mmCIF file of C-alpha atoms and ligand atoms in Angstrom:
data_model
loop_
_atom_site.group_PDB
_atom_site.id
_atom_site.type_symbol
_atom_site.label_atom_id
_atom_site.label_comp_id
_atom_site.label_asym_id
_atom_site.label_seq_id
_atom_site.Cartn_x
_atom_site.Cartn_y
_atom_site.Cartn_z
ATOM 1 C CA UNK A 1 -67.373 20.631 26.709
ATOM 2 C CA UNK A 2 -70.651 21.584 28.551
ATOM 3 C CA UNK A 3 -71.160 21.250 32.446
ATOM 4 C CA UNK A 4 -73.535 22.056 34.449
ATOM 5 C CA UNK A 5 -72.137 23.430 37.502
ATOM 6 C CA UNK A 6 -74.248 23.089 40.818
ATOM 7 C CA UNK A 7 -73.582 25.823 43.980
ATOM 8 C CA UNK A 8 -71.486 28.083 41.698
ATOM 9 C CA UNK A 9 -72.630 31.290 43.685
ATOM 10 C CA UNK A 10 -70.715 29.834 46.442
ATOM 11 C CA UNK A 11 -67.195 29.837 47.868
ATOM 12 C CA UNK A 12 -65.296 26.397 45.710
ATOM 13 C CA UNK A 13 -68.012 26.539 43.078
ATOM 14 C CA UNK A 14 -67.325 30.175 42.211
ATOM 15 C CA UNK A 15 -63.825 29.708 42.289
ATOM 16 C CA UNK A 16 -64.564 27.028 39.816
ATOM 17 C CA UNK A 17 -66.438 28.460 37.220
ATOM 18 C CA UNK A 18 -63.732 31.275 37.017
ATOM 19 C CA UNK A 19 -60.942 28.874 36.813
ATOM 20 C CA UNK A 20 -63.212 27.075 34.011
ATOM 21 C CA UNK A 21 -64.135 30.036 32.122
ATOM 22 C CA UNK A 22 -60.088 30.694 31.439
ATOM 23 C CA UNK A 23 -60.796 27.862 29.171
ATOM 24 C CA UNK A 24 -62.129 28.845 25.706
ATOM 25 C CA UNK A 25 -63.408 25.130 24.982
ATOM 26 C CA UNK A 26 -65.362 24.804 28.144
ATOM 27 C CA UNK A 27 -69.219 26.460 28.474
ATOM 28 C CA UNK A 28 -70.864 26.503 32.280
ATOM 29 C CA UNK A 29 -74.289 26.540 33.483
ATOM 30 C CA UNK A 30 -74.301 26.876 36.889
ATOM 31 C CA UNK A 31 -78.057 26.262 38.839
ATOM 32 C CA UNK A 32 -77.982 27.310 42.505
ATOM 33 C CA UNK A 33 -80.967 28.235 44.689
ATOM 34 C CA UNK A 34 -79.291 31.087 46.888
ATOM 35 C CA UNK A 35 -78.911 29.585 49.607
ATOM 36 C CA UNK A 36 -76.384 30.466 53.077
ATOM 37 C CA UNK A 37 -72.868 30.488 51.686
ATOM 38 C CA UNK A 38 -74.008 32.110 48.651
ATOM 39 C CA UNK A 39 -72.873 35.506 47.450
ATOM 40 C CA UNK A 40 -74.661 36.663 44.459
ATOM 41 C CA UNK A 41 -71.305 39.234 43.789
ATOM 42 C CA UNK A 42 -69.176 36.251 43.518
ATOM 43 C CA UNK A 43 -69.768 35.607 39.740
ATOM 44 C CA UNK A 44 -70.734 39.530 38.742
ATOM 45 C CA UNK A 45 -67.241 39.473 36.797
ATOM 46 C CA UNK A 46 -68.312 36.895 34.134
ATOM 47 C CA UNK A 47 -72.281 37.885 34.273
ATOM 48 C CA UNK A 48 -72.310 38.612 30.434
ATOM 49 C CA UNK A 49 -70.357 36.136 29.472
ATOM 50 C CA UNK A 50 -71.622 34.382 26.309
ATOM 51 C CA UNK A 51 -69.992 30.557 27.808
ATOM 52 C CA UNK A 52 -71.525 31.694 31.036
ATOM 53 C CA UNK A 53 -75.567 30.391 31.907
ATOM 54 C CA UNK A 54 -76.721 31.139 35.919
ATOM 55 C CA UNK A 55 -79.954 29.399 36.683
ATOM 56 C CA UNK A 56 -81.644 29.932 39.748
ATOM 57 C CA UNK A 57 -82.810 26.348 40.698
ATOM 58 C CA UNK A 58 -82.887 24.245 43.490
ATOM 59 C CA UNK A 59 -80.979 20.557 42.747
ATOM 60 C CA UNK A 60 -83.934 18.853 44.643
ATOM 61 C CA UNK A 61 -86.050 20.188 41.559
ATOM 62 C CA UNK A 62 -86.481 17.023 39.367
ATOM 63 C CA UNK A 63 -87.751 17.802 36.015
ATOM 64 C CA UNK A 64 -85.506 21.394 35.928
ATOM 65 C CA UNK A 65 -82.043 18.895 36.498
ATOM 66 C CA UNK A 66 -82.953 16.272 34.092
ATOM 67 C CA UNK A 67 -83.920 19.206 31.556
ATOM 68 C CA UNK A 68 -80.429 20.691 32.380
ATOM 69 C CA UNK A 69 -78.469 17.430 32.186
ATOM 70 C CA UNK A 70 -80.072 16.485 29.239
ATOM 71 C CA UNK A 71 -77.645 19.213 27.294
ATOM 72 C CA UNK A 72 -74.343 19.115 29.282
ATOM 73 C CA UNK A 73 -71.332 16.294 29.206
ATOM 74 C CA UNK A 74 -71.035 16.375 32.738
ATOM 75 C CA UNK A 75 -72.099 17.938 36.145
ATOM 76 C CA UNK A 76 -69.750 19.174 38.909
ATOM 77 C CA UNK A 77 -71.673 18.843 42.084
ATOM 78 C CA UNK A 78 -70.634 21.700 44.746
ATOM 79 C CA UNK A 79 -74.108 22.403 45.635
ATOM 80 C CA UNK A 80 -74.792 21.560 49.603
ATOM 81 C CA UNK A 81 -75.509 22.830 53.003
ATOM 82 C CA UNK A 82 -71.828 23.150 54.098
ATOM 83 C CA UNK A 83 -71.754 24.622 57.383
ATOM 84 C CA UNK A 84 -71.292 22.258 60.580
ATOM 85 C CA UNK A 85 -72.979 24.582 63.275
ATOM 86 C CA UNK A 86 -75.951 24.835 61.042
ATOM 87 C CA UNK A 87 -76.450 21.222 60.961
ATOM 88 C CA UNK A 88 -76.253 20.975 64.431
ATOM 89 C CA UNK A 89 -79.404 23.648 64.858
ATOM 90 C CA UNK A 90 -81.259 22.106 61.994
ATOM 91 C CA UNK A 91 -80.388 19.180 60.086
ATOM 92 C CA UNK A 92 -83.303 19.088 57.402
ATOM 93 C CA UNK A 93 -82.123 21.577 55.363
ATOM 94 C CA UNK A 94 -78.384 18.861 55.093
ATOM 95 C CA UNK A 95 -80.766 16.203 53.953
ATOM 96 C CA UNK A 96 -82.737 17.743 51.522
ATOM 97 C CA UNK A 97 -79.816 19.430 49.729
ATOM 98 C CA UNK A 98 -76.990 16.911 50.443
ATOM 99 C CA UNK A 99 -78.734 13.815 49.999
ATOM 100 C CA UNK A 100 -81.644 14.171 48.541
ATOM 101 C CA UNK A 101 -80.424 16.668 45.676
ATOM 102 C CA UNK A 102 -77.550 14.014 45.517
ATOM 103 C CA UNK A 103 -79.949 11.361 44.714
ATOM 104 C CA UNK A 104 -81.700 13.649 41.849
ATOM 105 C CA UNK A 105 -78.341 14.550 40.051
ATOM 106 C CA UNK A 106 -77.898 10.746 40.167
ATOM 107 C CA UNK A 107 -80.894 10.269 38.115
ATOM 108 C CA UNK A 108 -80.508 12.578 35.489
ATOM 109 C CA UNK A 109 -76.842 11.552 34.932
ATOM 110 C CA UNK A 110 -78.146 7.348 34.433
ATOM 111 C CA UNK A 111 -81.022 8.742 32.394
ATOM 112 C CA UNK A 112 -78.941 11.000 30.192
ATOM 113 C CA UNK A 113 -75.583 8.728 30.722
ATOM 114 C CA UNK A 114 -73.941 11.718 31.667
ATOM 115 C CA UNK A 115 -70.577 12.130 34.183
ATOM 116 C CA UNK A 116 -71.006 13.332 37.945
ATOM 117 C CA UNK A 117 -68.335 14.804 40.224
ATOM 118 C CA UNK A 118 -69.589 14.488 43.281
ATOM 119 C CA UNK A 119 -67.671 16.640 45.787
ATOM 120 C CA UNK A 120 -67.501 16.165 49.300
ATOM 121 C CA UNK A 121 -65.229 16.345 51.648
ATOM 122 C CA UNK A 122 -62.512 14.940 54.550
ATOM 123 C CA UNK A 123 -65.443 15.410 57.407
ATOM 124 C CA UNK A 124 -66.713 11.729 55.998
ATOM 125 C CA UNK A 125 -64.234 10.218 58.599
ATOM 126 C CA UNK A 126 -64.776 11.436 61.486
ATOM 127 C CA UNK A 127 -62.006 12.400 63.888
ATOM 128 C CA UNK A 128 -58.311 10.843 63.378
ATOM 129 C CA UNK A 129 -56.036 11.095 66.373
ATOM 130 C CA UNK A 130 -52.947 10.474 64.448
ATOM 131 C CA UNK A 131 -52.336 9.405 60.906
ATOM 132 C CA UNK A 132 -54.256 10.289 57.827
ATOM 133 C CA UNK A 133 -57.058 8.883 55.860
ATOM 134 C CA UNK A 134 -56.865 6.757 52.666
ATOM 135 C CA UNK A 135 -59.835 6.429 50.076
ATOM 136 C CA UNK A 136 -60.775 3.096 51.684
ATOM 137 C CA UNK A 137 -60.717 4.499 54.970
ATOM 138 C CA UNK A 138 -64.234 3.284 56.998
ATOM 139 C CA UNK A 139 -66.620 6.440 57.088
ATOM 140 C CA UNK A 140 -67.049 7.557 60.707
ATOM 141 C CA UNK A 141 -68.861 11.074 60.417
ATOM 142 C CA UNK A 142 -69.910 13.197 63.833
ATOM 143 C CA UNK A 143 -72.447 15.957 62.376
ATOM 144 C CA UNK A 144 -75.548 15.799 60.502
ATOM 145 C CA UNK A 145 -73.636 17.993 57.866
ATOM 146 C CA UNK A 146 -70.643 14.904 57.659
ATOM 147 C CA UNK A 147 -73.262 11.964 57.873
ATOM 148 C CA UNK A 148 -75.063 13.920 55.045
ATOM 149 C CA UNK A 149 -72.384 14.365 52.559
ATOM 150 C CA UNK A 150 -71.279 10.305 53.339
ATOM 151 C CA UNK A 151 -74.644 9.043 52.629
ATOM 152 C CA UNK A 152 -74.312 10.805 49.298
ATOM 153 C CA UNK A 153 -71.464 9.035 48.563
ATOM 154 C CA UNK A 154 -72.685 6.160 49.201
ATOM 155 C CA UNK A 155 -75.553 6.714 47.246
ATOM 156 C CA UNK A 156 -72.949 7.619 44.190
ATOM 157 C CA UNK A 157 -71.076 4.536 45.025
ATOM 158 C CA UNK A 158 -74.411 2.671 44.563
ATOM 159 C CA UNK A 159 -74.997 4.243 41.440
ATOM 160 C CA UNK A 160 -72.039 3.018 39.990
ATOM 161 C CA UNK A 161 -72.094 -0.271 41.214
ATOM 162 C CA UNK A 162 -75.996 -1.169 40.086
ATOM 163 C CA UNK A 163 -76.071 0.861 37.052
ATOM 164 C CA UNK A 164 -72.188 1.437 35.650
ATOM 165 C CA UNK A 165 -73.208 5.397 36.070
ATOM 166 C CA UNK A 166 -69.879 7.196 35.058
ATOM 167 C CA UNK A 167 -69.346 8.952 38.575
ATOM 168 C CA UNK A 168 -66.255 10.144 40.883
ATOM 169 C CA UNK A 169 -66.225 11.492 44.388
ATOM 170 C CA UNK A 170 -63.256 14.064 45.492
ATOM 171 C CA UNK A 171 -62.972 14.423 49.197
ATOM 172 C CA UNK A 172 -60.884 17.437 50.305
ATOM 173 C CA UNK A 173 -59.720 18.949 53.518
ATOM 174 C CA UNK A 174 -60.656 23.001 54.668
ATOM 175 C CA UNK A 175 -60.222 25.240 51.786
ATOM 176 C CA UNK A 176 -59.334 28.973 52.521
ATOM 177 C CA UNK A 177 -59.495 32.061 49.734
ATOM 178 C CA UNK A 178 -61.654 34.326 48.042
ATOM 179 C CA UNK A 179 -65.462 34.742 47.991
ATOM 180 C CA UNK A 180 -65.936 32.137 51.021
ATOM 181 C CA UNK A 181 -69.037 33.288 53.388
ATOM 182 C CA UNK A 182 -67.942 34.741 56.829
ATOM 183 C CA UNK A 183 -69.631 31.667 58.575
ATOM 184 C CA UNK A 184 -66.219 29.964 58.350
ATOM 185 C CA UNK A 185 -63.161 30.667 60.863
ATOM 186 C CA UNK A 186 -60.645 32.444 58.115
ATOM 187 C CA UNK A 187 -63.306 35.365 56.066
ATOM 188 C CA UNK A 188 -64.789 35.888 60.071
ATOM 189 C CA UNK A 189 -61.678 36.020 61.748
ATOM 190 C CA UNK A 190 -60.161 38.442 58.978
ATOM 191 C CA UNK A 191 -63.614 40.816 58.808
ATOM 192 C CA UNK A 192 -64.394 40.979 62.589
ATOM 193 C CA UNK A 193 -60.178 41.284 63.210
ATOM 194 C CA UNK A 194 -60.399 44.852 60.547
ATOM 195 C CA UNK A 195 -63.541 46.164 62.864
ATOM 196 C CA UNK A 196 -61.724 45.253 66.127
ATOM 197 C CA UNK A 197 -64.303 43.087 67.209
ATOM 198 C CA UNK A 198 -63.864 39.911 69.246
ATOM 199 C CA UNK A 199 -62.969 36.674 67.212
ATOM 200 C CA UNK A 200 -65.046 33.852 68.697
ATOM 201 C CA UNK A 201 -62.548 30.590 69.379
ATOM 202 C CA UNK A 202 -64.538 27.179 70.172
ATOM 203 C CA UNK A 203 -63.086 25.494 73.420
ATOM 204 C CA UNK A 204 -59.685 25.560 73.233
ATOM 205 C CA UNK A 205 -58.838 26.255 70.045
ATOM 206 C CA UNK A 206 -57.028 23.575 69.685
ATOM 207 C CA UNK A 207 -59.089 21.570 67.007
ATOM 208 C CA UNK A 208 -56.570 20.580 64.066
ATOM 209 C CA UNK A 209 -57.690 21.175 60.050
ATOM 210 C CA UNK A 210 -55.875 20.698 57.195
ATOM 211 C CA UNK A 211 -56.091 23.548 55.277
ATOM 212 C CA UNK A 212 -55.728 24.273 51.177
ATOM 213 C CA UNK A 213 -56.473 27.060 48.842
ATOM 214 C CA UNK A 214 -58.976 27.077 46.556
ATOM 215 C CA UNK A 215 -57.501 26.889 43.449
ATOM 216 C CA UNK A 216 -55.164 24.380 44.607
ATOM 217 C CA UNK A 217 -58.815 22.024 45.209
ATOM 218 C CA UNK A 218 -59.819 23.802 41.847
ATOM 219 C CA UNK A 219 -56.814 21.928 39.833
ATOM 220 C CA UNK A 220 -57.557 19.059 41.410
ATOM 221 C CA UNK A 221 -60.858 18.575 40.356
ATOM 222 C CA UNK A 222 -60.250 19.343 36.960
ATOM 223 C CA UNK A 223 -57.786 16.786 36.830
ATOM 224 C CA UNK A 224 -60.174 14.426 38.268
ATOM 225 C CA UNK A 225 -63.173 15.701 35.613
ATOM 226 C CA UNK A 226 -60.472 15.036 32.114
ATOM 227 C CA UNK A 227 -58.247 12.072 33.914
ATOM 228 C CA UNK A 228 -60.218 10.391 36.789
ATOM 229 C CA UNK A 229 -60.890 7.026 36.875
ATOM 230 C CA UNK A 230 -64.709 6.219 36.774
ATOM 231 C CA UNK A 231 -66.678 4.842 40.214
ATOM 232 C CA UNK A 232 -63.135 6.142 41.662
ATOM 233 C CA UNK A 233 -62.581 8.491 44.659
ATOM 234 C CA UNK A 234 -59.667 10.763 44.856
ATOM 235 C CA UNK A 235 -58.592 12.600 48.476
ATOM 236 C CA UNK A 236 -57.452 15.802 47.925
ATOM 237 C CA UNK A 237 -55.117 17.624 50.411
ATOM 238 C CA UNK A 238 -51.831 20.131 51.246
ATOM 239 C CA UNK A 239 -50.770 18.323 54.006
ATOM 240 C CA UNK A 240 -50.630 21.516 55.911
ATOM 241 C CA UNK A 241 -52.242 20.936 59.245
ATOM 242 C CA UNK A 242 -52.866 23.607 61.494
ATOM 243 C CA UNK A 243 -55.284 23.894 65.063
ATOM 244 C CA UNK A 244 -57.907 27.175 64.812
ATOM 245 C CA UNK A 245 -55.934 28.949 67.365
ATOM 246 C CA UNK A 246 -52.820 28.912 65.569
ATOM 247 C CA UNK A 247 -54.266 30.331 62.556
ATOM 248 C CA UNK A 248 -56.415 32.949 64.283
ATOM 249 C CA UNK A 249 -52.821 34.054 65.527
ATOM 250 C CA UNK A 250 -51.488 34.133 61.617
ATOM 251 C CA UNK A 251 -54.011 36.374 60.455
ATOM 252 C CA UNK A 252 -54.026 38.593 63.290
ATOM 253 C CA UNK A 253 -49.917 39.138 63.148
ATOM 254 C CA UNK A 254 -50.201 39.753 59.480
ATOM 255 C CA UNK A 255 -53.491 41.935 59.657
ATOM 256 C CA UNK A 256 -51.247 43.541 62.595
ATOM 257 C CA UNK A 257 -53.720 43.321 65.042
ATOM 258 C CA UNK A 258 -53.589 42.527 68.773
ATOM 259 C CA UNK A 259 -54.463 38.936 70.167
ATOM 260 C CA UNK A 260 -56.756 40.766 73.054
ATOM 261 C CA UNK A 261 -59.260 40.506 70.273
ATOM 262 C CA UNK A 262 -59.500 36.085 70.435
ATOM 263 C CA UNK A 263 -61.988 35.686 73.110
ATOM 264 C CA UNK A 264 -62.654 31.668 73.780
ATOM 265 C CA UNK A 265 -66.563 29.882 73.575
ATOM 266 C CA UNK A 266 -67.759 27.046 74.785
ATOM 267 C CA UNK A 267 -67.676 24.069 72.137
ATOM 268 C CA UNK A 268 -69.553 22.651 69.272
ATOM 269 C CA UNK A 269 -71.236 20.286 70.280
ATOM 270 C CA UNK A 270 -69.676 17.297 69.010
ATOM 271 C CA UNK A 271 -66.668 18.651 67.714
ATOM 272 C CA UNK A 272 -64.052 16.884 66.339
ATOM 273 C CA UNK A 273 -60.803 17.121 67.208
ATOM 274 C CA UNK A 274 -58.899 16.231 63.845
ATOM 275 C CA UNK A 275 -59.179 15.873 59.836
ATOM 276 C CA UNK A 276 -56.502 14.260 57.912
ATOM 277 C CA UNK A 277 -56.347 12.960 54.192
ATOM 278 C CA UNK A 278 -53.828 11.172 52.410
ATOM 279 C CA UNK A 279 -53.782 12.074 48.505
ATOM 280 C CA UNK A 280 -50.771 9.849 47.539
ATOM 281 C CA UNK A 281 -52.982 8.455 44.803
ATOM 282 C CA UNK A 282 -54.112 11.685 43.050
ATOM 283 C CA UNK A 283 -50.373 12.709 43.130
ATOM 284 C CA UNK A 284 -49.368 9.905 42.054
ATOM 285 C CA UNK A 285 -52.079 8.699 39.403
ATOM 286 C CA UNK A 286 -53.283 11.683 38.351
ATOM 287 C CA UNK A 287 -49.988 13.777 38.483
ATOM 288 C CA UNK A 288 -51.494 16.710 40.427
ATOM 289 C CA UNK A 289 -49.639 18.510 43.644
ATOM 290 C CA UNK A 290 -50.464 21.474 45.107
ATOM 291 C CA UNK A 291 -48.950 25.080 44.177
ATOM 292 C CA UNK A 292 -49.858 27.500 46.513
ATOM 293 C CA UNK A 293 -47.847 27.422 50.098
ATOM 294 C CA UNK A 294 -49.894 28.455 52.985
ATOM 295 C CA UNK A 295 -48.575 32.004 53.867
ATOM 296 C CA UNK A 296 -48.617 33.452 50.407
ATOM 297 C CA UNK A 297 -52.254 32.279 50.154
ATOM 298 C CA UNK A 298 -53.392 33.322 53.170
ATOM 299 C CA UNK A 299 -51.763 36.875 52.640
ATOM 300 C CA UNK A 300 -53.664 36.984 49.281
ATOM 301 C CA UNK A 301 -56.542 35.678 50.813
ATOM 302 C CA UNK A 302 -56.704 38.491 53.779
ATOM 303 C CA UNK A 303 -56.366 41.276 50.611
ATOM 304 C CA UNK A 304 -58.457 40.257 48.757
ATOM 305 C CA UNK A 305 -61.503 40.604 51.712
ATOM 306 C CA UNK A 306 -60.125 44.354 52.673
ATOM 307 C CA UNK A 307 -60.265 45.059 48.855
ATOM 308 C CA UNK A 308 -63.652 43.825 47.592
ATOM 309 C CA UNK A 309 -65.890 46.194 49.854
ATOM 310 C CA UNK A 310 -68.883 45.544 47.451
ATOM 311 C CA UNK A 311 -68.859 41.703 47.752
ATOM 312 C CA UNK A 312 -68.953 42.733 51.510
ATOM 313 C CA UNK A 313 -72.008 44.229 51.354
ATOM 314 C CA UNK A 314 -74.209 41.686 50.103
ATOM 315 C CA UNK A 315 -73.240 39.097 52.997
ATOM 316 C CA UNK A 316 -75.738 37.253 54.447
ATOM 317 C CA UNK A 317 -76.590 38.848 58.042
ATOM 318 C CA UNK A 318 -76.474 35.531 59.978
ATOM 319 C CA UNK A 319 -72.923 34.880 59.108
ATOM 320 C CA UNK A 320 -71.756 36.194 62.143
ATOM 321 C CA UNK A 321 -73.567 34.525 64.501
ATOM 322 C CA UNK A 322 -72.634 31.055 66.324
ATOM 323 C CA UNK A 323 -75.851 29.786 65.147
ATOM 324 C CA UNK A 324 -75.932 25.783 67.050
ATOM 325 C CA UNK A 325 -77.651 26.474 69.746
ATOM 326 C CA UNK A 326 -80.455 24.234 69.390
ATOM 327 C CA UNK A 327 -84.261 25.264 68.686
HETATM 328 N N1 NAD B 1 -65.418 24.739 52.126
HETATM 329 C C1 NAD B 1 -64.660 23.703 52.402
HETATM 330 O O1 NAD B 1 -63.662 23.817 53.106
HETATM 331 C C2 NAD B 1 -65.016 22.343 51.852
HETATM 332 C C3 NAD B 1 -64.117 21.283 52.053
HETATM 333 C C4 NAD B 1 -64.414 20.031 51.496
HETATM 334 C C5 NAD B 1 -65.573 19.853 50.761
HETATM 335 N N2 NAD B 1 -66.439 20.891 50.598
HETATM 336 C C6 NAD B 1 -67.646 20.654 49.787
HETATM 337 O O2 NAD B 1 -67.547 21.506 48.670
HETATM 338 C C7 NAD B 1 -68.838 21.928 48.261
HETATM 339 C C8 NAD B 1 -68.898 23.450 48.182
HETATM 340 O O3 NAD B 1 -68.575 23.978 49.463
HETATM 341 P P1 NAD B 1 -68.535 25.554 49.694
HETATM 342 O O4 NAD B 1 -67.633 25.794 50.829
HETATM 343 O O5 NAD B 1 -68.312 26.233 48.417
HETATM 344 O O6 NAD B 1 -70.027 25.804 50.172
HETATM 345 P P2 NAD B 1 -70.868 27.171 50.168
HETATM 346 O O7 NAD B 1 -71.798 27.048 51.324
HETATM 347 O O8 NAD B 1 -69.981 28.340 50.075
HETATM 348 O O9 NAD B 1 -71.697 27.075 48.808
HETATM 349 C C9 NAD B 1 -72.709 26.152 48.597
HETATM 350 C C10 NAD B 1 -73.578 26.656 47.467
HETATM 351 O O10 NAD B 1 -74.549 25.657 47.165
HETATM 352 C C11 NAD B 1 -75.803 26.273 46.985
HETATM 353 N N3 NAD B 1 -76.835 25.282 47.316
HETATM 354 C C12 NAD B 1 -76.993 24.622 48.487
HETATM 355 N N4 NAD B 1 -78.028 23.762 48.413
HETATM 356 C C13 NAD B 1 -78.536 23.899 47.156
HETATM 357 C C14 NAD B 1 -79.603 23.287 46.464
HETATM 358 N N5 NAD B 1 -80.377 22.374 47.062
HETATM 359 N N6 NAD B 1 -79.841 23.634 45.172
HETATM 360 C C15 NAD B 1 -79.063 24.567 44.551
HETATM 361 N N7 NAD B 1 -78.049 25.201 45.170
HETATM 362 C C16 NAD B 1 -77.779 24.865 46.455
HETATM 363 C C17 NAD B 1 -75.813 27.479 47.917
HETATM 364 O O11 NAD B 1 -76.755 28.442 47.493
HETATM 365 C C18 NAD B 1 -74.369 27.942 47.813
HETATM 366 O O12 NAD B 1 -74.206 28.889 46.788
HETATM 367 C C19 NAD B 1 -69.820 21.343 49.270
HETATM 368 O O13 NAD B 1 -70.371 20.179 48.714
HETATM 369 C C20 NAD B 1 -68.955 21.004 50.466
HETATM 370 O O14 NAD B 1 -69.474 19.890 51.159
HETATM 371 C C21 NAD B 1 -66.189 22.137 51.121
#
C-alpha cells in the first residue's frame, strides 16, 4: 500500500511514518513545506530508506498534490498550522494550510478516487464543563486554529456527502512524546525545566486536557486507515485528564527539579477551560484501546528530549516565545 503522508516532519506525522515504515508492505511519501512544528531531524533515521519519499511541498500546491495522489491508495492528512497562540497573532497562515490545503487534498482524492484521513482534533468543540464529547457532538470552536480545523471537516463531510469521496476524520485529544516542537506545554516545560529557566503557566493553570501518547493516536489511526468506516468520524482519547499545572508539577518531580521555577502569565486570550472526547465507538467498533499509561510515557517522553541533543539543535528559535500578543 502507498500513502502519501502530509506534515510528516512534524510531531504525530513523524511518529507516523516510523510506526508505518515497521511495516514491510507499506511505502510513504511524505510532502511537507517546513513549516513551525517542523523538525527536519525528526525523520533523519529512515532518510535512505528505499519505502521512504520526503517531498518538500506545500498542500495548498494544486497540480504537485494531484500529481502525488495520482500514485498513492490513500493520504493521511497531518499537515496544519497546529499551534493555538499562533492563531491568535495571525490567523491566515490556519486558513491557508487548514482549510484551504484541506480543500485541495479533497480534490485530488475525488479526481483520483483515492482515501483521505483527515486528522483533526478534540479543539472542534469548544470548551465542555463536565462530560465528554461524542462524534455527533455540535462543533463549538474558540480559536482561529479550532474554527480552522472544523471547517475542514466540514468541508470533508461535504465531500462525502455530494460526491461519495471515500473519507474519515479522527479527532483526538493532546498528544505528548517524542519529536513534538517546544511551542507546546510538555517538550517546553521539560527543556526550559533542564536549563533552570522559568516555565511560563497561563492564568491559573488550571485549564484541563486530556492527554495521550503518540503512538497510542498512531494505532488508532491505523486502525481507522485498514478498518474505518467510510464518511465516518472516530474520537480518539485516554481518558486521562489532567489541568497544565498539575502536569508542570509531574515533570518537574520526576526531572527533580524545584517548583520555584513555574512562574504564572496572564491568559490566552480566549482560552478554554476544558477538552473531553468520548471514544466508546472506536473501542468498541474498531477494537482499539490505548497501551501506554501516562507516567511510563511521560518518563520516556522526558528521556528521550535530554537524550537527542542533535534534534535539539535544529529547533525553531520562536518556540520559546508566548507569541499571541497581537500585531
Ligand atoms: N498535537 C496534538 O496534540 C494534536 C491533537 C489533535 C489533533 N492534532 C492534529 O494533528 C495534526 C498534526 O499535529 P502536530 O502536533 O504533529 O503538528 P506539528 O505542528 O508538529 O506539525 C505539522 C506539520 O505540518 C506541516 N505543514 C503545515 N502546513 C503545511 C502545508 N500547508 N503544506 C505542507 N506541510 C505543512 C509543518 O511543516 C509541520 O511539519 C494536525 O492536523 C493537528 O491539528 C494534533
Amino acid at each position: 500500500m502507498k500513502i502519501l503522508v502530509t506534515g510528516g516532519l512534524g510531531f504525530i506525522g513523524s511518529n507516523f511514518i516510523l510506526h508505518a515504515l515497521r511495516n514491510p508492505k507499506l511505502r510513504i511519501t511524505n510532502i511537507d513545506a517546513g513549516l513551525p512544528g517542523s523538525n527536519v531531524q525528526n525523520l533523519k533515521q529512515v532518510k535512505n530508506n528505499a519505502r521512504y519519499r520526503y517531498i518538500k511541498g506545500n498542500i495548498t500546491n494544486k497540480k504537485l498534490v494531484d500529481k502525488l495522489a495520482s500514485d498513492i491508495d490513500a493520504i493521511v492528512n497531518f499537515a496544519a498550522e497546529s499551534h493555538v497562540d499562533r492563531s491568535i497573532s495571525d490567523p491566515q497562515p490556519f486558513i491557508d494550510s487548514n482549510i484551504y490545503g484541506t480543500y485541495t487534498l479533497l480534490e485530488a482524492v475525488r479526481r483520483h478516487r483515492k482515501k483521505l484521513i483527515q486528522i483533526s482534533t478534540d479543539e472542534v468543540f469548544g470548551s465542555l464543563k463536565s462530560a465528554n464529547a461524542t462524534e455527533r457532538y455540535p462543533y463549538n470552536p474558540s480559536s482561529p486554529y479550532a474554527a480552522s480545523k472544523a471547517a475542514a471537516e466540514n468541508l470533508v463531510n461535504s465531500y462525502f456527502i455530494t460526491y461519495d469521496s471515500d473519507v474519515i476524520t479522527t479527532r483526538c485529544t493532546n498528544n505528548y512524546g517524542p519529536r513534538q516542537s517546544p511551542e507546546k506545554l510538555i517538550p517546553k516545560t521539560i527543556l526550559l525545566a533542564e536549563q533552570n529557566k522559568k516555565i511560563p503557566i497561563y492564568g491559573t493553570g488550571k485549564n484541563i486536557r486530556d492527554w495521550i501518547f503518540v503512538q497510542d493516536h498512531c494505532d488508532a489511526i491505523f486502525r481507522v486507515l485498514f478498518e474505518g468506516k467510510r464518511g465516518e468520524s472516530y474520537n480518539i482519547s485516554a481518558n486521562n485528564e489532567a489541568d497544565n499545572l498539575k502536569i508542570v508539577k509531574k515533570i518537574l518531580k520526576i526531572m527533580e527539579k524545584s517548583e520555584n521555577l513555574i512562574e504564572f502569565t496572564s491568559d490566552r486570550p480566549g482560552h478554554d477551560f476544558r477538552y473531553s472526547l468520548n471514544s466508546n465507538k472506536i473501542r468498541r467498533k474498531l477494537s482499539w484501546r490505548p497501551i501506554h499509561k501516562f507516567e511510563d510515557g511521560l518518563e520516556q517522553t522526558i528521556e528521550w528530549y535530554q537524550q537527542n541533543k542533535e534534534w535539539r539543535r535544529h529547533i525553531k528559535n520562536e518556540a520559546f516565545t508566548i507569541p499571541w500578543k497581537t500585531r
